[in-house]
Coordinates of C-alpha atoms in Angstrom, one line a residue:
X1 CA 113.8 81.4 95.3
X2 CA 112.2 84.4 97.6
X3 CA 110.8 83.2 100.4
X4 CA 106.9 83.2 101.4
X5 CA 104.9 82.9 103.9
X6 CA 101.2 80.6 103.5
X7 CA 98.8 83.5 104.5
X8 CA 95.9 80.5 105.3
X9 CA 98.3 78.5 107.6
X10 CA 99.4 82.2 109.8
X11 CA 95.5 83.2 109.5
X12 CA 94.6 80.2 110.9
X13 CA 97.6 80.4 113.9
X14 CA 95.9 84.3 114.8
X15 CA 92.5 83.0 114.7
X16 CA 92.9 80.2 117.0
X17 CA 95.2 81.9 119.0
X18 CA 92.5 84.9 119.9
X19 CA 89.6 82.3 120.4
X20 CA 91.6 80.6 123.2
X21 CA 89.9 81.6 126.5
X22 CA 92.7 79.6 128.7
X23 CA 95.4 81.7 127.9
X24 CA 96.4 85.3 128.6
X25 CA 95.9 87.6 125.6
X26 CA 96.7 91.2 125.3
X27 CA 96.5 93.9 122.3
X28 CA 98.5 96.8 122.9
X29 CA 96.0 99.6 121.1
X30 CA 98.2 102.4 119.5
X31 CA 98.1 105.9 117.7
X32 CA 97.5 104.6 114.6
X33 CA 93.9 103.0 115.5
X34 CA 92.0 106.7 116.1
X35 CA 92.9 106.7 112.5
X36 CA 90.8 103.8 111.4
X37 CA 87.5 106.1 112.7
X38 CA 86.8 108.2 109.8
X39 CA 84.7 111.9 109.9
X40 CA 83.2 114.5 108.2
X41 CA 82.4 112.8 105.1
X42 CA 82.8 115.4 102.4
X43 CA 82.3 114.8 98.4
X44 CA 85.2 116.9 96.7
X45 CA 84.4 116.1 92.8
X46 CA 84.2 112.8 92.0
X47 CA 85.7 111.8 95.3
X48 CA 84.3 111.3 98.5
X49 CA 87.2 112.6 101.7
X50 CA 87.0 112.1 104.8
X51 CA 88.9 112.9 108.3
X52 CA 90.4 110.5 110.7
X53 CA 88.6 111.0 114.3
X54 CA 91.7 112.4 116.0
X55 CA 94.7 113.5 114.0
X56 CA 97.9 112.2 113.8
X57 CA 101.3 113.0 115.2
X58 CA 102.1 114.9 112.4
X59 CA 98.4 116.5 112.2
X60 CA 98.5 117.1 115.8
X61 CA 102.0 118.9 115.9
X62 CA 100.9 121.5 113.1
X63 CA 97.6 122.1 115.3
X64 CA 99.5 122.9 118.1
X65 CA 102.4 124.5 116.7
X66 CA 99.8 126.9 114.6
X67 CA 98.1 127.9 117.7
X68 CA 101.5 128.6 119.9
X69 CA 102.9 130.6 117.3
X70 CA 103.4 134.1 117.5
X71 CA 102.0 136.8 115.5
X72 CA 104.8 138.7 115.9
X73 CA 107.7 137.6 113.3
X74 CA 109.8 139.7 115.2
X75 CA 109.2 138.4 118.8
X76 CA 108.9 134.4 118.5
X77 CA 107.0 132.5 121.0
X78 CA 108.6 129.9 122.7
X79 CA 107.3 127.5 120.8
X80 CA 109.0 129.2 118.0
X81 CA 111.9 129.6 119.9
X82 CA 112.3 125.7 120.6
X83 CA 111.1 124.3 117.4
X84 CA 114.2 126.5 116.1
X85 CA 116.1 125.2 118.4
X86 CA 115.3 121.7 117.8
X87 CA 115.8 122.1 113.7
X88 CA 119.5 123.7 114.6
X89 CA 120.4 120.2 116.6
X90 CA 119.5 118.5 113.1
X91 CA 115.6 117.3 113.7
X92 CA 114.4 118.8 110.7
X93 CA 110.7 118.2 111.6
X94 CA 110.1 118.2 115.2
X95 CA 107.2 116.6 116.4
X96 CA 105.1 116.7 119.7
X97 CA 107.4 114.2 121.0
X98 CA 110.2 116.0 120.0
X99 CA 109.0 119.3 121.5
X100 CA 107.6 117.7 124.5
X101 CA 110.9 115.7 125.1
X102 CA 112.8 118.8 125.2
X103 CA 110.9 120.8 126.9
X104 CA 110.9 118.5 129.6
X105 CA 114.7 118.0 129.3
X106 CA 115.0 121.4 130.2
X107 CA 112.7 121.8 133.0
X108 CA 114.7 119.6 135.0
X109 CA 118.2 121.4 133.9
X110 CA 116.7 125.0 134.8
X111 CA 116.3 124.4 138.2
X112 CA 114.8 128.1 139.4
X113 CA 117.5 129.5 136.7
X114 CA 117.8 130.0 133.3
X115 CA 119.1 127.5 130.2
X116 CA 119.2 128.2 126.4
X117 CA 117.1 131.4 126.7
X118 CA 114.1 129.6 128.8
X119 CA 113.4 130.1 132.3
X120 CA 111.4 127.1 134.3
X121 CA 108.2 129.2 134.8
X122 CA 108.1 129.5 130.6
X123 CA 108.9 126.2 130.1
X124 CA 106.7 124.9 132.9
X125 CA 103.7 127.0 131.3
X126 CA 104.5 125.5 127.8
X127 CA 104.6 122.0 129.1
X128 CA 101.0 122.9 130.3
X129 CA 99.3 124.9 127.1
X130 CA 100.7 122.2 125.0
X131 CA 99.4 119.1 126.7
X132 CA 96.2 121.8 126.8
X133 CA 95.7 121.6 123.0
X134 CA 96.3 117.9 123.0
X135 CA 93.5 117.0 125.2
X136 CA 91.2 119.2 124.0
X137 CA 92.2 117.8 120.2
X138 CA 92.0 114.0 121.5
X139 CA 88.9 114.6 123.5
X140 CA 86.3 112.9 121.3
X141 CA 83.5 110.8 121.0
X142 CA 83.4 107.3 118.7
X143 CA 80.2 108.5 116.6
X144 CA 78.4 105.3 116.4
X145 CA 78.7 101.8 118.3
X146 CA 79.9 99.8 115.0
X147 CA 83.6 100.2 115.5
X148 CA 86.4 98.6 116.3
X149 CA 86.9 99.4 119.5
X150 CA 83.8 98.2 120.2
X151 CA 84.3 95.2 118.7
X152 CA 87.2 94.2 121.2
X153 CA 84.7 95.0 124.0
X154 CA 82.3 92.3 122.8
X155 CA 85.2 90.0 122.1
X156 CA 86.3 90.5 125.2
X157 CA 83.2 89.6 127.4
X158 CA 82.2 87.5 124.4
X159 CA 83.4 84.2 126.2
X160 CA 83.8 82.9 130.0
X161 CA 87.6 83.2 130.5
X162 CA 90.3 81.8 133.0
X163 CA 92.5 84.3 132.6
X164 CA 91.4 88.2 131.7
X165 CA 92.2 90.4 128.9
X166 CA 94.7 92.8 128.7
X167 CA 93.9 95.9 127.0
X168 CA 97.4 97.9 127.0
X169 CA 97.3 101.4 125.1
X170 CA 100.0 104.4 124.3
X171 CA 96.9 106.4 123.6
X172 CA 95.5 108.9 125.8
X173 CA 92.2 109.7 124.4
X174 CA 89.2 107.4 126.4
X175 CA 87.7 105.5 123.0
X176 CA 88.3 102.3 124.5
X177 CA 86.8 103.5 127.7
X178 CA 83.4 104.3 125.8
X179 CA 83.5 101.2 123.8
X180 CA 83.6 99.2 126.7
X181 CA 81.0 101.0 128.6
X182 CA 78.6 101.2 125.7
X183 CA 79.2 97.3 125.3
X184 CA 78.8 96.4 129.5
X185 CA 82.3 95.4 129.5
X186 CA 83.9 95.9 133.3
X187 CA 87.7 97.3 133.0
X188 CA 90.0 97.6 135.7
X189 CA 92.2 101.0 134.8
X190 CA 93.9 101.0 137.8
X191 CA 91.9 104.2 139.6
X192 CA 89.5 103.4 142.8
X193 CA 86.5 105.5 143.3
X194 CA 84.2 107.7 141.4
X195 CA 84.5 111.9 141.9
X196 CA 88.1 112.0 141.4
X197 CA 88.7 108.3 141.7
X198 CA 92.8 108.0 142.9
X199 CA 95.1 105.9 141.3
X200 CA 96.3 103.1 143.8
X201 CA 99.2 101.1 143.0
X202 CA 98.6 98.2 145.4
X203 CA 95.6 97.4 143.6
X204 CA 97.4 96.7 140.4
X205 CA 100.3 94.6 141.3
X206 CA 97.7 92.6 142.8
X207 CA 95.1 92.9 139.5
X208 CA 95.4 89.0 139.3
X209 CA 92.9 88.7 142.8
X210 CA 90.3 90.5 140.5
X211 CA 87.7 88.7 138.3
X212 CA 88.6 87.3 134.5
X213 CA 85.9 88.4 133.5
X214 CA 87.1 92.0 134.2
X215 CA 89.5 93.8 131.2
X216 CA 92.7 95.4 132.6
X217 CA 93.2 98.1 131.0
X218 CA 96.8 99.5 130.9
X219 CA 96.8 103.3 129.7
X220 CA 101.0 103.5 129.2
X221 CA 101.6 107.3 127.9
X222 CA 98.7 108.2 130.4
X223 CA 95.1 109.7 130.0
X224 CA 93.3 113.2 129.3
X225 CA 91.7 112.4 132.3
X226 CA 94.8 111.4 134.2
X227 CA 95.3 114.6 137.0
X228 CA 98.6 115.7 139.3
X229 CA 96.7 117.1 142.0
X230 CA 98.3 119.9 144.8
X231 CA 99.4 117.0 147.1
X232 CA 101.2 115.3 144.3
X233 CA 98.7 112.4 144.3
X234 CA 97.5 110.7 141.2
X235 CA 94.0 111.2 140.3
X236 CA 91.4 110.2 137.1
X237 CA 88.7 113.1 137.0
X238 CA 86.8 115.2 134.0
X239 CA 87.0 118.5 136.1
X240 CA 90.7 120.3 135.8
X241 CA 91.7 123.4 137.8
X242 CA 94.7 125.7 138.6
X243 CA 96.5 123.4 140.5
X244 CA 96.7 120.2 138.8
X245 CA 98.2 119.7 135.7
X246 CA 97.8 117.0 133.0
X247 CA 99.4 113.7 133.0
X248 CA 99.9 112.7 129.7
X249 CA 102.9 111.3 128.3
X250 CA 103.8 112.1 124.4
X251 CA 107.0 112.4 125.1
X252 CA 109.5 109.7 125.8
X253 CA 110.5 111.6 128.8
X254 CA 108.2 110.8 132.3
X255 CA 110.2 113.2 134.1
X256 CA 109.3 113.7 137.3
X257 CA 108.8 110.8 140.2
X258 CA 105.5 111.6 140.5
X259 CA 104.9 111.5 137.1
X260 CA 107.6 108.4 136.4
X261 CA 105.1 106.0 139.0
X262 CA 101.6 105.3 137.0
X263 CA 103.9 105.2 133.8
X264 CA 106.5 102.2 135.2
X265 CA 103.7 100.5 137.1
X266 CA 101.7 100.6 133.4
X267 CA 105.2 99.3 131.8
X268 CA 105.4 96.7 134.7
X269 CA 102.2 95.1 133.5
X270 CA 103.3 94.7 130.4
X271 CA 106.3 93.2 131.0
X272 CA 104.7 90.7 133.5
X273 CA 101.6 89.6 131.1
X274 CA 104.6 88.9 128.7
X275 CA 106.3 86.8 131.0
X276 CA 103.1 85.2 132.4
X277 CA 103.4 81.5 130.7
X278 CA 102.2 81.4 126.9
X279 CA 100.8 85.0 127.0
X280 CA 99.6 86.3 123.6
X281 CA 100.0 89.9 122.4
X282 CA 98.5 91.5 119.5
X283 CA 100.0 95.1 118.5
X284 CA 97.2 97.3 116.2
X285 CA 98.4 100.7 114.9
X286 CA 102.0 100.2 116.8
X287 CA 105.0 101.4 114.5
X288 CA 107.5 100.7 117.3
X289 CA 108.7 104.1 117.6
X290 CA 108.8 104.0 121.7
X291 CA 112.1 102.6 122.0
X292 CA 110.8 102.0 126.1
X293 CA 108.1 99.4 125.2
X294 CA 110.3 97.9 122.0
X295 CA 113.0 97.3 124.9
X296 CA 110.1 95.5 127.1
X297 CA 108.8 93.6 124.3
X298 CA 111.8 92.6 122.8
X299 CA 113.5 91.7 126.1
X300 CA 110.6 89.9 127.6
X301 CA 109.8 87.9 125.2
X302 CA 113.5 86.7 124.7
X303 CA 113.3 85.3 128.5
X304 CA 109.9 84.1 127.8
X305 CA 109.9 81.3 124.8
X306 CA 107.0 80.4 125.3
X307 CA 105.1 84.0 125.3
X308 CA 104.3 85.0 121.7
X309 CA 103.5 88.6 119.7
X310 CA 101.9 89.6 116.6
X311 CA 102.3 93.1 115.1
X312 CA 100.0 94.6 112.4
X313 CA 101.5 97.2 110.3
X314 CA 99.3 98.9 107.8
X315 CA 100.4 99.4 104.8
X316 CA 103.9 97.6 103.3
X317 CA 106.7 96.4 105.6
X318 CA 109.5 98.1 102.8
X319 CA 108.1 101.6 104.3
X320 CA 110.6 103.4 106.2
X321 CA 109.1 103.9 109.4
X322 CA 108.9 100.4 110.0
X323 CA 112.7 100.1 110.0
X324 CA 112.7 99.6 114.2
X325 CA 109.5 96.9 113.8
X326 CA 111.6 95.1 111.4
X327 CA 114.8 95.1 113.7
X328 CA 112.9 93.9 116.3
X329 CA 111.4 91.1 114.5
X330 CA 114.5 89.7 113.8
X331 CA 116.1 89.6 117.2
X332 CA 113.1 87.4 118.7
X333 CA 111.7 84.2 117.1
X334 CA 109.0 84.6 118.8
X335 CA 107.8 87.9 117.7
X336 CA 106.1 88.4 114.3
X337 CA 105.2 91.1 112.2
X338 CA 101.9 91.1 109.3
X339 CA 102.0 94.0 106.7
X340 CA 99.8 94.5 104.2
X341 CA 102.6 92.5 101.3
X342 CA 104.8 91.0 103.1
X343 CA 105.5 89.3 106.9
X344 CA 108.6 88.6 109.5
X345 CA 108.1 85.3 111.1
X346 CA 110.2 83.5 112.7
X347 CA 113.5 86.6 111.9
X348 CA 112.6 85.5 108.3
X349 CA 111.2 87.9 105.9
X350 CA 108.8 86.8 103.3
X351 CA 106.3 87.5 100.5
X352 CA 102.2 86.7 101.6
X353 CA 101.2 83.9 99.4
X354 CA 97.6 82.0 99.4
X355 CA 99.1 78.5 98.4
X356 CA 95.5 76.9 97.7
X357 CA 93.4 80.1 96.3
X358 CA 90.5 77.9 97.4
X359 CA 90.6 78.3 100.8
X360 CA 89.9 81.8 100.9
X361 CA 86.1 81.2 101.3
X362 CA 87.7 80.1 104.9
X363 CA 89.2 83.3 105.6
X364 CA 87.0 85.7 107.8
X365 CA 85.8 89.2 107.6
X366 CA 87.3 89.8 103.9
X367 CA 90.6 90.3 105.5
X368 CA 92.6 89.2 102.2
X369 CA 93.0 90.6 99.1
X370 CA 94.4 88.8 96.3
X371 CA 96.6 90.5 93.7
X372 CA 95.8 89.7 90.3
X373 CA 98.5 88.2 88.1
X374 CA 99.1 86.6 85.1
X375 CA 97.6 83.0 84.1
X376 CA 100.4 81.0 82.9
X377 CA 98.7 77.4 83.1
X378 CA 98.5 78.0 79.3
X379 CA 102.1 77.6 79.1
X380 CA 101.9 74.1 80.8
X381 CA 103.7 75.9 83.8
X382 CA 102.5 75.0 86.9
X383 CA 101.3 78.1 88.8
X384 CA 102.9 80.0 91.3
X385 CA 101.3 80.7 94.8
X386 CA 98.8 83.4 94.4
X387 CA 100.1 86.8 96.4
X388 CA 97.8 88.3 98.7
X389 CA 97.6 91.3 100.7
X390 CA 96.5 90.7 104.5
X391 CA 94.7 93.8 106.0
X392 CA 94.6 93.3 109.7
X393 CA 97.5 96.6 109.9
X394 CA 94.0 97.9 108.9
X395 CA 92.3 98.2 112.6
X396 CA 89.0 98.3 110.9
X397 CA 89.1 95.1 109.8
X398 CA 91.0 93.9 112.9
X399 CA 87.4 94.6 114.8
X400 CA 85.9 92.9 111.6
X401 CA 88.4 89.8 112.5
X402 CA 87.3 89.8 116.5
X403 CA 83.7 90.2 115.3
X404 CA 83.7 87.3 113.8
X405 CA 85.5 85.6 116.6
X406 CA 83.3 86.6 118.5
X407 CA 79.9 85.8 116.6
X408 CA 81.4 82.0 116.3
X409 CA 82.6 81.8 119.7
X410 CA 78.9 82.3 120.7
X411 CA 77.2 79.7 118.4
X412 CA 79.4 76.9 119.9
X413 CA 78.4 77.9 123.5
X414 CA 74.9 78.0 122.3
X415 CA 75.0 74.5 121.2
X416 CA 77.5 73.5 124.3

């Protein structure tokens, strides 16, 4: 017989879990939550379309591959020229991660010189008009206050805690920085000061002197707002000129020292709230394609028994990019993963089942949906476990989940 897991019994576990204000929680905030904000509603003949708030990785790549391309068949940009590249090594559709990788590879093989038909000065201007288009793509605005990210801002201020959320993020676009402003929820990002505040490393190995009630907020791939100033130092500002250059991360490669410093310190607090007793993270919109944070999760949690993670996938765990989650999963007890059909808990894979169909009036924020089937109680059979579908890889209804959290959370003080 298949295995399954009760969907009521693992709800229940999440829920309790997130409502705890004694222990240290975490979500780690990836690219697949932007997605969740939907644009640009459009009716296109009987249906209505709409446009995720910033594109994905695949989105994104075509945007900026389009706009470095030459006009010139006969005289490829270097864009062109690495993307060909890149398919002739056998990656048959490079993305921004792929490009940037490389590109970065190379900078530190040219050295002043020249390697595969690139000299530093082109590579070094790529490196900058590509991370150009990407901020200026991921630069946008949440459109209205009812969305998720502003629902983990009220959940997080929503109770008096002993220990203060962490808010980790491979994202470098600043929703979770308006959410939490809009919502008077104080972050600690790791930058002091206000014009071009600077980012000062003392201040977060030594984040645990600050107040609970602050967020940390742990920006891993960096920031559009993240500078490299002339001196090298590390700076947050919204004002950009000639001599400082983006630090943002897409690529798996942080390549330079000065570059490599805000990214370990960022992995460093990841890898200590993991290890920090029963710490509890929650990964939204996090297909475990950075093999750097798997290797920190994975790791951390296997010296840490007693630290827990949950992963949301959206859609079903059979999909292929979901292979990595899915090997991770079943090297730590202690990690587990929620698709929409099916769930890894403890390195056992199994179908979602709602054992007692009645309990669903429990579940919060309509974050089930059953799957018909046939009656067979006519038979005289007994009935099979109902199959469910649980939607919390959906980061929409992962803010539906914390509202509601939240809302009860603040009738029991009110009666406290």
């Amino acid at each position: 017989m298949a295995r399954t897991h009760d969907l009521r019994r693992q709800i229940g576990y999440i829920q309790q879990t997130l409502a705890q204000n004694k222990r240290a929680i975490g979500i780690l905030i990836a690219a697949g939550c932007p997605l969740s904000i939907r644009v640009n509603e459009q009716i296109v003949g009987e249906e209505k379309t709409t446009d995720p708030l910033i594109p994905d990785i695949a989105a994104l790549t075509k945007i900026i591959t389009d706009k470095l391309k030459s006009k010139d068949a006969n005289s490829p940009s270097n864009c062109d020229k690495l993307v060909a590249q890149l398919k002739e090594y056998g990656i048959e559709n490079p993305n921004i991660e792929d490009i940037l990788t490389e590109v970065r590879s190379l900078i530190q093989v040219a050295r002043k010189g020249n390697v595969r038909g690139f000299v530093e000065s082109d590579l070094l201007e790529l490196d900058k008009e590509i991370c150009k288009i990407i901020s200026v793509e991921v630069d946008k605005e949440l459109p209205k206050r009812e969305s998720p990210y502003h629902d983990v801002a009220i959940w997080a201020r929503s109770t008096e805690r002993e220990k203060p959320v962490h808010i980790f993020t491979t994202n470098y676009d600043l929703l979770v920085e308006q959410a939490f402003e809009e919502e008077s929820c104080p972050y600690f990002d790791g930058f002091i000061g206000s014009k071009k505040a600077f980012f000062d490393l003392g201040a977060v190995e030594n984040e645990y002197l600050l107040p609970p009630r602050w967020t940390r907020l742990w920006k891993i791939h960096g920031s559009i707002n993240w500078r490299l100033d002339s001196q090298k130092n590390v700076i947050r500002s919204s004002e950009t000129t000639n001599n400082e250059s983006y630090l943002i991360y897409p690529s798996h490669l942080k390549y330079d020292q000065s570059r490599k410093m805000p990214y370990l310190a960022m992995l460093d607090r990841l890898k200590d709230f993991l290890m920090s007793g029963s710490a509890a993270l929650f990964l939204c919109g996090y297909s475990f394609s950075d093999d750097h944070i798997n290797n920190v999760i994975v790791q951390t949690l296997r010296n840490n028994p007693t630290g827990i993670a949950f992963g949301f996938l959206f859609g079903e765990l059979e999909d292929a990019k979901y292979k990595k989650a899915i090997e991770c999963a079943k090297s730590v007890s202690n990690l587990s993963l929620f698709a929409f059909d099916k769930a890894v808990i403890g390195r056992n894979i199994g179908k979602l089942v709602l054992k007692d169909e009645g309990t669903i009036v429990d579940i919060p924020a309509e974050i089930v949906r059953l799957i018909p089937r046939k009656d067979d109680d006519k038979e005289g059979k007994l009935a099979e476990p109902k199959s469910a579908e649980l939607l919390l890889g959906d980061f929409a209804k992962f803010g539906q989940f914390l509202r509601e959290i939240s809302s009860n959370q603040k009738e029991e003080n009110e009666t406290e």
